Coordinates of C-alpha atoms in Angstrom, one line a residue:
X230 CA 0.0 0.0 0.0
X231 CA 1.5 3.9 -1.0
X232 CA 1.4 6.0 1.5
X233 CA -1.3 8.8 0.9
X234 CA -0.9 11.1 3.5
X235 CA -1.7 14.7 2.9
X236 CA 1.8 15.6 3.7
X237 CA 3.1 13.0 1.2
X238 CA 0.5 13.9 -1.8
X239 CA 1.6 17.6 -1.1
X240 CA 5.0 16.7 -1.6
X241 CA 4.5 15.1 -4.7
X242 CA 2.0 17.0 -6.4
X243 CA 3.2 20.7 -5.3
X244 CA 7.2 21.0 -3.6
X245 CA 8.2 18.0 -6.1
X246 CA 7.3 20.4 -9.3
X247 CA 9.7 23.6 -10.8
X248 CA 9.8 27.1 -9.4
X249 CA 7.7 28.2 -12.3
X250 CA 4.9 25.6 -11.9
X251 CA 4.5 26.1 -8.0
X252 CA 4.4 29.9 -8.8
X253 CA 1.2 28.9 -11.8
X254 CA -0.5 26.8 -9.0
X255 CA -0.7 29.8 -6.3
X256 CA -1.8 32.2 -8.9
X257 CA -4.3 29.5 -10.5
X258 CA -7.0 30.1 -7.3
X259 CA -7.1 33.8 -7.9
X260 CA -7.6 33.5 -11.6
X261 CA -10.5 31.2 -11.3
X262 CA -12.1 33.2 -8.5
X263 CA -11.9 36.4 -10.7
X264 CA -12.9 34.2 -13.7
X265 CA -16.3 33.5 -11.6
X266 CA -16.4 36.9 -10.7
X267 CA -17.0 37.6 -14.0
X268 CA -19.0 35.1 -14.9
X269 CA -21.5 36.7 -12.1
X270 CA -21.2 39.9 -13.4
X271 CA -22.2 38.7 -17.2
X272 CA -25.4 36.9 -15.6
X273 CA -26.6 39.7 -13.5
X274 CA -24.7 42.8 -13.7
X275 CA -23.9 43.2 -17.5
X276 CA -22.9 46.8 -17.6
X277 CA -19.7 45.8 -15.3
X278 CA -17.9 45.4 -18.5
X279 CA -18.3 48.8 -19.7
X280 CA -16.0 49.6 -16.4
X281 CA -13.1 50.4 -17.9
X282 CA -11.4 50.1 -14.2
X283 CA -12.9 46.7 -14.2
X284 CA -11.3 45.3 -17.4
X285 CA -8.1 46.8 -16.7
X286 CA -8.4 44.6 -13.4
X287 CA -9.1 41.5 -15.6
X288 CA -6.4 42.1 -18.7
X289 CA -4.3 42.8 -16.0
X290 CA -5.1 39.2 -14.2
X291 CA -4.3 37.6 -18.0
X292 CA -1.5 39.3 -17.8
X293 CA -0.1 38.2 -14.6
X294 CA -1.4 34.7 -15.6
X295 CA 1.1 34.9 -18.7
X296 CA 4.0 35.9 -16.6
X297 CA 3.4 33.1 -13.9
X298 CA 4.1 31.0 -16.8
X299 CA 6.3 32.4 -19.2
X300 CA 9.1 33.6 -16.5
X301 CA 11.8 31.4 -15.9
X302 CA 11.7 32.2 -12.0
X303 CA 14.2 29.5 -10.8
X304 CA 16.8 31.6 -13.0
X305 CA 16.2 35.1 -11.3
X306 CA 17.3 36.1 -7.7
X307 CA 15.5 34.2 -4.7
X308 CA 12.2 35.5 -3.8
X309 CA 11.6 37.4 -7.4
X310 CA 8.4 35.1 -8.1
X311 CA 6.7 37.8 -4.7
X312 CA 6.0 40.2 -7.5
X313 CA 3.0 38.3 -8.8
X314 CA 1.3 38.7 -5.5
X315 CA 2.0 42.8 -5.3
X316 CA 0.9 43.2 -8.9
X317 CA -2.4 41.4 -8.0
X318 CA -2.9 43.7 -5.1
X319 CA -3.1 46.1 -8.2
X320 CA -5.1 44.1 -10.1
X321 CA -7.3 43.5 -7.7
X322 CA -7.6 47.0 -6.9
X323 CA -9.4 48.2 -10.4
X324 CA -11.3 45.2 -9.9
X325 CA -13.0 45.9 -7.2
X326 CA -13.2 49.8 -7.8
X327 CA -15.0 48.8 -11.0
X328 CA -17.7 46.3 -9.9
X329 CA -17.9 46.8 -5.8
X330 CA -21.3 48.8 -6.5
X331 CA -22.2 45.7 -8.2
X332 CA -20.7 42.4 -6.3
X333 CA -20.0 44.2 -2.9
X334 CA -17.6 40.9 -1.9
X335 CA -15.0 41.0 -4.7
X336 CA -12.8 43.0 -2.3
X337 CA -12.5 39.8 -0.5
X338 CA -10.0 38.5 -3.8
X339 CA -7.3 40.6 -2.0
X340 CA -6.9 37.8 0.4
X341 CA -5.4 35.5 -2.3
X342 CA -2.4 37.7 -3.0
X343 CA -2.0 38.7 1.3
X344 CA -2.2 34.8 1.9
X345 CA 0.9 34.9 -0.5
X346 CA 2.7 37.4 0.6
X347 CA 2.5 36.4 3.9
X348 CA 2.7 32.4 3.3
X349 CA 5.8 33.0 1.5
X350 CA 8.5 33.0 4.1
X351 CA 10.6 35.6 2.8
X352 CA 10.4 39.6 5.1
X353 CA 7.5 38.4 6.9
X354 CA 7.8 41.9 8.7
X355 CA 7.5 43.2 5.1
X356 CA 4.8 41.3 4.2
X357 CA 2.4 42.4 6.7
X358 CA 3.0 46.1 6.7
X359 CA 3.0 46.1 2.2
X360 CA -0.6 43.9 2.6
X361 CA -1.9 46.6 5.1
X362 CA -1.1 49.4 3.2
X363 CA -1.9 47.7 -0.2
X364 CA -5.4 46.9 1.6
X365 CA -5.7 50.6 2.7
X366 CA -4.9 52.2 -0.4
X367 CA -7.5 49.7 -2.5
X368 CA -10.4 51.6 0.0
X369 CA -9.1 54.8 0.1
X370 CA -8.1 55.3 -3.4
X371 CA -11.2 55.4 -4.6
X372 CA -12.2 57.6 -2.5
X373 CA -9.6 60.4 -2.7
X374 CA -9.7 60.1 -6.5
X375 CA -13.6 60.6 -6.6
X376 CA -15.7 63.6 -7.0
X377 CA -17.4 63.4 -3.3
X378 CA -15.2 65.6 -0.9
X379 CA -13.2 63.5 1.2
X380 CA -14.1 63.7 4.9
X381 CA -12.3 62.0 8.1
X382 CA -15.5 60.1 8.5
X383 CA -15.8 58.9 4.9
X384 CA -11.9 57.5 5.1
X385 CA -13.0 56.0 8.9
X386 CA -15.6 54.0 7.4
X387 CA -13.5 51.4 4.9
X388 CA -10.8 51.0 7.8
X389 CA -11.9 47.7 9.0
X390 CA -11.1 46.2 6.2
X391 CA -7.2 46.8 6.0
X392 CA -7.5 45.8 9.4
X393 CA -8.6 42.7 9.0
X394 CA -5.9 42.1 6.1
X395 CA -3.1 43.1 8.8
X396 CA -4.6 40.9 11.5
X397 CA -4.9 37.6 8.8
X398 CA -1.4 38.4 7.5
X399 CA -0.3 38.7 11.2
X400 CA -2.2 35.2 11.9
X401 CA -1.0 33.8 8.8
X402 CA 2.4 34.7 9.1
X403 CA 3.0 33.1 12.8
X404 CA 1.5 29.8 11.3
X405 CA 3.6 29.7 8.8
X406 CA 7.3 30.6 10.9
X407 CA 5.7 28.1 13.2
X408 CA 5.2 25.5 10.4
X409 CA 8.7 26.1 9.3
X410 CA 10.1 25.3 12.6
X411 CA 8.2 22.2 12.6
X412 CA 9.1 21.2 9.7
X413 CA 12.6 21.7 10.0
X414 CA 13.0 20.0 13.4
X415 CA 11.2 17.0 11.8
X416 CA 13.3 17.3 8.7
X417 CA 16.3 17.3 10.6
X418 CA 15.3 14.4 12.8
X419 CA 14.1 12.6 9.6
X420 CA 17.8 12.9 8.3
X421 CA 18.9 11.3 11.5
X422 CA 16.3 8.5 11.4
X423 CA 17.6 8.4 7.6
X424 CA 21.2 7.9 9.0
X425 CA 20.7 6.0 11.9
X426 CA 18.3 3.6 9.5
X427 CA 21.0 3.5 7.2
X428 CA 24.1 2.9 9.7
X429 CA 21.4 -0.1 10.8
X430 CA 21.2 -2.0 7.6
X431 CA 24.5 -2.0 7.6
X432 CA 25.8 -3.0 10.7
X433 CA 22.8 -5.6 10.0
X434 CA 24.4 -6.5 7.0
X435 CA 27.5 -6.6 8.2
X436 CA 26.6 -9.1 11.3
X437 CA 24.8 -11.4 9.0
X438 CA 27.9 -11.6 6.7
X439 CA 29.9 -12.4 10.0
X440 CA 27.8 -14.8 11.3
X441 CA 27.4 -16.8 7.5
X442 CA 30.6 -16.8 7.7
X443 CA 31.6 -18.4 11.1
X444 CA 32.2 -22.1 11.4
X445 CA 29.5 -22.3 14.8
X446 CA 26.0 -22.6 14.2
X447 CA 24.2 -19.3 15.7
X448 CA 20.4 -19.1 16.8
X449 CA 19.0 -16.5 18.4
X450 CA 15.6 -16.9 20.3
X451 CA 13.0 -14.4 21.8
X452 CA 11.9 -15.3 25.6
X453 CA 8.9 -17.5 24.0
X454 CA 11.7 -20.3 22.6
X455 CA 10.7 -18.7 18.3
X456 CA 13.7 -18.5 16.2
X457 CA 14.9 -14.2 15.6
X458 CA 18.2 -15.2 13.8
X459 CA 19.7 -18.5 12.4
X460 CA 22.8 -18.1 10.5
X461 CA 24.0 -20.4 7.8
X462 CA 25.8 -23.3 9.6
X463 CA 22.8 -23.2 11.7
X464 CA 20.7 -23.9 9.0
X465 CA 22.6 -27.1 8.3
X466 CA 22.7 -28.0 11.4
X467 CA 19.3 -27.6 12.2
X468 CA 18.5 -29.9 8.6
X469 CA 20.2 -33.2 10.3
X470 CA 17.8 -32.2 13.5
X471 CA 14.7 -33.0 10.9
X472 CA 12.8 -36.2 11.0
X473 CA 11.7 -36.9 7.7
X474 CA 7.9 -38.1 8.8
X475 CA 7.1 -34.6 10.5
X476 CA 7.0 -31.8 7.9
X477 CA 6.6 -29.0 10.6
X478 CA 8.5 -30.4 14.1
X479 CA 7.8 -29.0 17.0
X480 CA 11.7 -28.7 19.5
X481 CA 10.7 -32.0 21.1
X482 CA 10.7 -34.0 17.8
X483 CA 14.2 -32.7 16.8
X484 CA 16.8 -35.7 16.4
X485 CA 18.5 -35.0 19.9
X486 CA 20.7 -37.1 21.4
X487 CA 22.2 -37.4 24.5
X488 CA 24.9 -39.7 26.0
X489 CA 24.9 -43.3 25.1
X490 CA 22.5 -41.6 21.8
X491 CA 19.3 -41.6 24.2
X492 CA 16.5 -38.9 23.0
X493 CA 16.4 -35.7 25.2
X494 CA 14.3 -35.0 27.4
X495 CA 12.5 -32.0 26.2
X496 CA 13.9 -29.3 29.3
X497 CA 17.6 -31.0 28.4
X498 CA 17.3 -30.0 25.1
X499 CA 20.3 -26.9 24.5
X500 CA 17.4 -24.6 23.5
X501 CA 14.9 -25.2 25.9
X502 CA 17.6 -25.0 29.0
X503 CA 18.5 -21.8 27.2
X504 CA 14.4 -20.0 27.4
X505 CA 14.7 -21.4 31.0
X506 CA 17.0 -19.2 31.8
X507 CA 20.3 -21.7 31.5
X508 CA 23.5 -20.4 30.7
X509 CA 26.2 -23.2 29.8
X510 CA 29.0 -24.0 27.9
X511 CA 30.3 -27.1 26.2
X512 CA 27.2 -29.0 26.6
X513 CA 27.4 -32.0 24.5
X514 CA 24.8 -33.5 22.4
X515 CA 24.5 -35.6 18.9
X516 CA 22.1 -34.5 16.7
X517 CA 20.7 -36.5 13.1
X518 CA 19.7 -39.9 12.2
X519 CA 22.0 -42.6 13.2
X520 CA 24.2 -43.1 10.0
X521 CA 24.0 -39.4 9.5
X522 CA 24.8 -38.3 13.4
X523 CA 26.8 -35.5 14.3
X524 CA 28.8 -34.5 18.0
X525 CA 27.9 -30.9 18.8
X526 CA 28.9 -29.0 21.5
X527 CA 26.6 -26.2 22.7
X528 CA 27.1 -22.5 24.6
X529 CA 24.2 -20.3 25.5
X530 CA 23.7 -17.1 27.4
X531 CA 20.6 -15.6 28.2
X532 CA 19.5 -12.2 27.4
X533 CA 17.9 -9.6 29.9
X534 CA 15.6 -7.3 29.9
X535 CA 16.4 -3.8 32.1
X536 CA 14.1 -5.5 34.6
X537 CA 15.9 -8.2 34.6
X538 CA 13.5 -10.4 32.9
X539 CA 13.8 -13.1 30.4
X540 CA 14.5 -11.3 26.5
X541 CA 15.4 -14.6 25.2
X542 CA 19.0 -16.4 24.4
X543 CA 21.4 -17.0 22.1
X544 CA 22.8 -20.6 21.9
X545 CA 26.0 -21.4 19.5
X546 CA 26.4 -25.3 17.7
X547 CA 29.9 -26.6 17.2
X548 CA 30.4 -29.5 15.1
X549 CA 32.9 -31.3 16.8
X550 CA 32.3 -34.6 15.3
X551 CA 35.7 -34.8 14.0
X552 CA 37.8 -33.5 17.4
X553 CA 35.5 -36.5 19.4
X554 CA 36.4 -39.0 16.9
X555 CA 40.1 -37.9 17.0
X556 CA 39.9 -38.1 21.1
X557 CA 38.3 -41.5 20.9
X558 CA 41.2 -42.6 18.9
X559 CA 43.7 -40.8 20.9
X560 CA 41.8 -42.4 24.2
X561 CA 42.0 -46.1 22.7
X562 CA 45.8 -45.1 21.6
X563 CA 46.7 -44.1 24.7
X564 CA 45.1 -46.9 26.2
X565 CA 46.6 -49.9 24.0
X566 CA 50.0 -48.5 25.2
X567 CA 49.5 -48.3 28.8
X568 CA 48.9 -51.8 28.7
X569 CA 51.5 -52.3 26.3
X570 CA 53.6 -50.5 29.3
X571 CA 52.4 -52.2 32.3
X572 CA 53.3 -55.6 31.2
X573 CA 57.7 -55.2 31.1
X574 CA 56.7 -52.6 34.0
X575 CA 55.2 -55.3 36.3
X576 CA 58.2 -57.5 35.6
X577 CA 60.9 -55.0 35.6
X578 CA 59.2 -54.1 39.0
X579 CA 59.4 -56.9 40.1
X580 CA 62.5 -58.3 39.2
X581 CA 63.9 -55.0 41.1
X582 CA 62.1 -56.0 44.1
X583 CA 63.6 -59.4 44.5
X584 CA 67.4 -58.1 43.9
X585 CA 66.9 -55.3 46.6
X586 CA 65.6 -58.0 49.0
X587 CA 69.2 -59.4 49.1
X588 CA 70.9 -56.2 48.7
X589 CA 73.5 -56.9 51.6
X590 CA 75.8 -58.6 48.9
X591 CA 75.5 -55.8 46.7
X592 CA 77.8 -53.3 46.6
X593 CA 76.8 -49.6 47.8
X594 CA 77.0 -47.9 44.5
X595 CA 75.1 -51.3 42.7
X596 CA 72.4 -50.6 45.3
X597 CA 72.0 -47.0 44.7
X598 CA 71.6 -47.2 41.1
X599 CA 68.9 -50.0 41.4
X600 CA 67.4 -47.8 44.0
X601 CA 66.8 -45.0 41.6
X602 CA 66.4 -47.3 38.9
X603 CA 63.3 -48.4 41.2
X604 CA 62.0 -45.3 42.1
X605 CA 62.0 -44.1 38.2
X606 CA 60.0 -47.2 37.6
X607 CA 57.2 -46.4 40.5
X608 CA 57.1 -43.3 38.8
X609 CA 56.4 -44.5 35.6
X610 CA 54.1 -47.3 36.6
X611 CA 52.3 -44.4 38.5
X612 CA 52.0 -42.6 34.9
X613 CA 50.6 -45.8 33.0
X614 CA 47.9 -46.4 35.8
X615 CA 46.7 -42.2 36.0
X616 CA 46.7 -43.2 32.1
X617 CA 44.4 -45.8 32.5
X618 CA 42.7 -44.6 35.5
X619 CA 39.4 -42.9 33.1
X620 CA 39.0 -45.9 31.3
X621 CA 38.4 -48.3 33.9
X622 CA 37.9 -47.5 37.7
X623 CA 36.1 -49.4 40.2
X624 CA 34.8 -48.1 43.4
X625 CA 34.5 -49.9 47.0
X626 CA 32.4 -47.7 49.3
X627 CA 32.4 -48.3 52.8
X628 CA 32.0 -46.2 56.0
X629 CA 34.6 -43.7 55.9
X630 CA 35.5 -40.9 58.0
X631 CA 35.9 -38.1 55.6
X632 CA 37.3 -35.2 57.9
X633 CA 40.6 -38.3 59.0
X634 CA 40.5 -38.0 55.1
X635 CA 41.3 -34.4 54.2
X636 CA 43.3 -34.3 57.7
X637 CA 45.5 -37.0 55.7
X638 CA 45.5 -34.8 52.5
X639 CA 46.7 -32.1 54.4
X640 CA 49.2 -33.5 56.0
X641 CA 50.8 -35.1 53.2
X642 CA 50.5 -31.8 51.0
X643 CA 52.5 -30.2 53.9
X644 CA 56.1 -29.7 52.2
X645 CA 54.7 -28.9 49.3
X646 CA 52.6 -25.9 50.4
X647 CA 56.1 -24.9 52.9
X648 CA 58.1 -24.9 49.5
X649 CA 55.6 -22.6 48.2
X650 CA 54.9 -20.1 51.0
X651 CA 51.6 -21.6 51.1
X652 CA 49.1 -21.4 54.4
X653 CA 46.9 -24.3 54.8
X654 CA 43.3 -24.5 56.3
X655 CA 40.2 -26.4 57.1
X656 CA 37.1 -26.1 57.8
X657 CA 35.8 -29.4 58.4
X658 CA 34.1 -31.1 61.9
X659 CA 35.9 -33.6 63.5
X660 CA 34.3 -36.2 62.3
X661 CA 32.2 -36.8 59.4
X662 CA 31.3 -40.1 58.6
X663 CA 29.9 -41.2 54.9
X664 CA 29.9 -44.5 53.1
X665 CA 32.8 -43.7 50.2
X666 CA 36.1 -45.3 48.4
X667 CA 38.4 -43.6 51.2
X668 CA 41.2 -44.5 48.6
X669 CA 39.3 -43.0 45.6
X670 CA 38.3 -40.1 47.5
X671 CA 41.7 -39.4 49.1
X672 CA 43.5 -39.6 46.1
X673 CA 40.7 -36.6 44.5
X674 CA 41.2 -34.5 47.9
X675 CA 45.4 -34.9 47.0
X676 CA 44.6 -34.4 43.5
X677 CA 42.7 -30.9 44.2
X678 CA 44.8 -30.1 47.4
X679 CA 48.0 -30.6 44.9
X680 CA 46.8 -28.3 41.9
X681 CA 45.7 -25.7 44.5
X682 CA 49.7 -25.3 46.2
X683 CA 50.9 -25.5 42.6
X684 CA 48.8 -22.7 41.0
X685 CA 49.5 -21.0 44.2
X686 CA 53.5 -20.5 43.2
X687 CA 53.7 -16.8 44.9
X688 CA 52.0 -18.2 48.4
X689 CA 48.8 -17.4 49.6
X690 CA 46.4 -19.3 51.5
X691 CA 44.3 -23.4 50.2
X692 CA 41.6 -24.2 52.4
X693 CA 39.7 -27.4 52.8
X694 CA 36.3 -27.5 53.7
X695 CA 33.7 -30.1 54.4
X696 CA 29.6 -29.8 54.9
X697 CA 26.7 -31.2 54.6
X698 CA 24.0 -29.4 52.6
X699 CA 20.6 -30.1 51.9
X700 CA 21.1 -32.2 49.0
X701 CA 24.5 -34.0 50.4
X702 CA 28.1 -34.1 51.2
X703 CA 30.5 -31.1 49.7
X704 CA 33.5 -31.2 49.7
X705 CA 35.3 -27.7 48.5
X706 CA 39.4 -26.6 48.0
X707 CA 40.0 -23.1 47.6
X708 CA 43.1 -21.8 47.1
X709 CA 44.4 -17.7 46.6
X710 CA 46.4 -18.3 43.3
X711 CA 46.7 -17.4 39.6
X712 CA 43.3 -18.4 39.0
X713 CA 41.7 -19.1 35.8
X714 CA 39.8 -17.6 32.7
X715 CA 36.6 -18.7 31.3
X716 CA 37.8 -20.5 27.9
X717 CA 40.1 -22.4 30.4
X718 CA 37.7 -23.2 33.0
X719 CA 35.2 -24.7 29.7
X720 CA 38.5 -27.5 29.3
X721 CA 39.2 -28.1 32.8
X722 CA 38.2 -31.7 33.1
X723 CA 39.7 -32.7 29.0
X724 CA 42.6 -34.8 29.3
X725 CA 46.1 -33.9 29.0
X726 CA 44.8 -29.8 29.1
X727 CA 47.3 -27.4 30.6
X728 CA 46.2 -23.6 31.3
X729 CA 48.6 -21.4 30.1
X730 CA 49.8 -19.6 33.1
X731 CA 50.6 -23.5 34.3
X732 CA 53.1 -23.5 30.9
X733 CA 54.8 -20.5 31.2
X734 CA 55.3 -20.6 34.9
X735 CA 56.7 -24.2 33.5
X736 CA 54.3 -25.9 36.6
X737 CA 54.7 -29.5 36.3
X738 CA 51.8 -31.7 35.7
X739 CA 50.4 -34.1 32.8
X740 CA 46.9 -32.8 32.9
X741 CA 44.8 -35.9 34.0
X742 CA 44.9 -35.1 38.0
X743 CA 41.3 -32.7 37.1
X744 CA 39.8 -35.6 34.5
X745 CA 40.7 -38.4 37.2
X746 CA 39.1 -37.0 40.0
X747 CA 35.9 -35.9 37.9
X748 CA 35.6 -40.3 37.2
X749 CA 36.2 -40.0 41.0
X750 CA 32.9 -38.3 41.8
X751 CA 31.0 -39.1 38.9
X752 CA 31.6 -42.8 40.0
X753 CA 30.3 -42.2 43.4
X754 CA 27.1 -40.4 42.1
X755 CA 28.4 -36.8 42.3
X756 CA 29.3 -33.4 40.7
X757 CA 32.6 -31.3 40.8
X758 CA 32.5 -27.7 39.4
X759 CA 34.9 -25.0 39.2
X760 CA 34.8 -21.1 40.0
X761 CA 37.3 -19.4 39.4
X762 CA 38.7 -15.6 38.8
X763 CA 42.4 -14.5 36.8
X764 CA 44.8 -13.1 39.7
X765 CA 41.7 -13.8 42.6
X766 CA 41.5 -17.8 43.0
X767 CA 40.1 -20.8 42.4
X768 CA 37.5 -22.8 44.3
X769 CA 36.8 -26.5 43.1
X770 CA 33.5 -27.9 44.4
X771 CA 33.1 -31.8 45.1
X772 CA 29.1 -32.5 45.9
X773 CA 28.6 -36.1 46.9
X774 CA 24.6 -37.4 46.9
X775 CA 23.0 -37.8 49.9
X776 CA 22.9 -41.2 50.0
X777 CA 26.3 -41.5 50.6
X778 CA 25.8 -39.6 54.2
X779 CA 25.6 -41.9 57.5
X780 CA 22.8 -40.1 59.5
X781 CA 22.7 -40.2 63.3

């Protein structure tokens, strides 16, 4: 639909056209008024056109008529078009001294060329004070040139009229500089809209070319779960999500997998967790038809409103498909040669054992070398089984005090945390009794108690802590030190990672203390999370179910 506003249809069929048209179409009203005029004066008063004031007054109109249309007046100085209107002042002057005994209201035609003059913009001062007196001298000419003597009550009488002209061309002249504020305050704020609408398409443009041209899927839903923005690779993404016997699926008949390739639930679904107000990152799901399943890895943060309610979310999809394949492969790789390893290791191990049990016919140096080679061997053997910790792990819970535990921990993390100018702490009853692998769970708390000193290097304070909340046993080390970033808190728990601080401080570690104690916990039912702040500290989070609690 065209937009038809008065404003719009002004535009186009007025301000749109040339100087010398406009300047026709303001004269056009007067000429056809004066053209009825006469036509009046034909039907009833006849002898009008033997004034020869009158038909001056109408050649003179033809006249003016001609020049409106024959001037070139967008060629000639601004404002030289204001002549037509004072030469139909004149005009209208003879006009009306030749037929006002006739058609008493053709003195009214001066308002046409007033309205003009003080329409126009231009010496609006001017324009009041030339239609007054133009007004004035159309009554009072008449009457000084004429043969009745001229009296101050005969020039009294007519006054009202110029008046009036000087109180419309007042009124007409306030409108107007009024209007033309107006309208230049909303011409100058429709340029900005113009600008700012402009800038938008193409920062709009701009963002859709970024995000076609990213390798993460991008959606971007309002707080109702609808789709405002999908970019390319989320188009393709969302295609493999499509099962091929619903033409329009609703989110909970999308080809969502989770572990082990079991459907979703629908409020574990990336998107829904999202509209509920979820934010994660790296949660992993397989999307598509089995021979056509992809590994995707999903982010999302919600959006706020100023009141702080839901506005929606956006939720990234990265195809890792081929990173979980290359991990498997790694895994089984890594795997194969630990066993490989733990074969020779056994029996080099052993071996060593049985010549150290008779080492008092061994020299001292033979012993000392066997002793290191020993040690070195432990060490190694120790490497092989953290190796193939994740891949096999067995649990044997049984009643356990957990606070001997972490007292344990602690004391064994002792020279460490000296050598490091680190103060230990905890906050943990004296007894606290669950039903746990006290091996397993030992070796997480030394595990967590371990990366804590060593990410403390400039000292500071690790503190232990165990409670019991309303859903269980937690467990918690928190530690002063370096602290970590978000990108490196998302690969915590993946095997082998090393945060960067760790490799240029040249820390020493392998990267599978985190991943081991995560199998810990998950094997006994639980959680561990991370929170974490560069230069403030790092606070890992062990929560245990509460089954494994021995009540009083």
């Amino acid at each position: 639909m065209t937009d038809q506003t008065p404003d719009t249809l002004l535009k186009r069929h007025f301000y749109a056209r040339s100087l010398r048209m406009r300047v026709l179409l303001t004269q056009v009203p007067l000429t056809l008024t004066v053209m009825l005029t006469v036509a009046l004066g034909l039907a009833y008063y006849p002898m009008i056109m033997a004034d020869s004031h009158f038909v001056i007054g109408l050649w003179m109109q033809a006249g003016i008529l001609v020049m409106c249309a024959a001037i070139p007046w967008d060629k000639l100085p601004r404002g030289s078009f204001l002549l037509i209107p004072y030469l139909d002042l004149i005009a209208v002057g003879f006009i009306r001294d030749g037929s006002t005994q006739h058609i008493s209201a053709v003195g009214l035609l001066v308002l046409f060329p007033v309205f003009w003059l003080s329409a126009s913009g231009f010496a609006r001062k001017t324009a009041i004070v030339a239609s007054t007196l133009a007004t004035l001298l159309i009554v009072w000419t008449p009457l000084l040139l004429g043969e009745a003597r001229v009296t101050p009550d005969l020039l009294a009488k007519p006054l009202l009229f110029p008046f009036m002209m000087m109180a419309f061309s007042i009124t007409v002249v306030v409108m107007t500089a009024s209007m033309d504020i107006q309208r230049a305050a909303i011409q100058a704020k429709d340029a900005e809209l113009r600008r700012s609408l402009k800038l938008s398409k193409q920062r709009e443009q701009l963002l859709a070319t970024v995000l076609d041209t990213v390798a993460v899927g991008i959606v971007v839903v309002d707080e109702g779960g609808h789709d405002q923005l999908m970019n390319a690779t989320q188009d393709t993404i969302h295609a493999l999500a499509m099962p091929v016997d619903i033409v329009d699926p609703q989110e909970k008949d999308l080809l969502l997998f989770g572990q082990g390739k079991v459907p979703l639930p629908a409020d574990s679904r990336p998107v829904r967790r999202a509209v509920l107000g979820e934010s994660f990152t790296n949660y992993q799901v397989w999307i598509g038809e089995e021979d056509q399943c992809r590994a995707i890895s999903t982010t999302a943060r919600t959006m706020l409103n100023e009141d702080g309610s839901s506005a929606g979310a956006v939720i990234a999809f990265h195809d890792n498909t081929e990173i979980m394949a290359a991990l498997s492969a790694k895994d089984d790789f890594v795997a194969n040669v630990s066993h490989e390893f733990r074969t020779p290791l056994t029996s080099i191990l052993g071996y060593l054992g049985m010549i150290l049990d008779d080492a008092e016919r061994l020299p001292a140096d033979v012993i000392k070398f066997l002793t290191i080679t020993q040690r070195n061997a432990l060490r190694l053997n120790g490497l092989v089984s953290d190796l193939l910790t994740t891949d096999s792990m067995e649990v044997a819970p049984a009643m356990t005090d957990v606070s001997a535990l972490i007292r344990h921990s602690v004391a064994s993390a002792r020279p460490a945390a000296e050598r490091n100018r680190v103060e230990l702490a905890v906050n943990a009853p004296d007894q606290l009794w669950a039903v746990v692998d006290a091996g397993r769970i030992g070796q997480a708390l030394d595990n967590l108690m371990s990366n804590a000193i060593k990410y403390s290097p400039d000292g500071g304070t690790v503190t232990v802590s165990a409670l019991i909340n309303g859903s269980g046993l937690v467990l918690e080390v928190q530690d002063t030190g370096i602290g970590m970033n978000n990108a490196e808190q998302a690969q915590l728990f993946t095997k082998f990672f090393r945060a960067d601080p760790a490799l240029a401080r040249s820390i020493p570690g392998l990267g599978l203390g985190l991943l081991i104690t995560k199998t810990i916990v998950a094997n006994h039912g639980g959680t561990i999370s991370v929170c974490s702040q560069r230069k403030v500290g790092t606070t890992m989070r062990i929560e245990l179910p509460e089954s494994v609690l021995v009540l009083d």
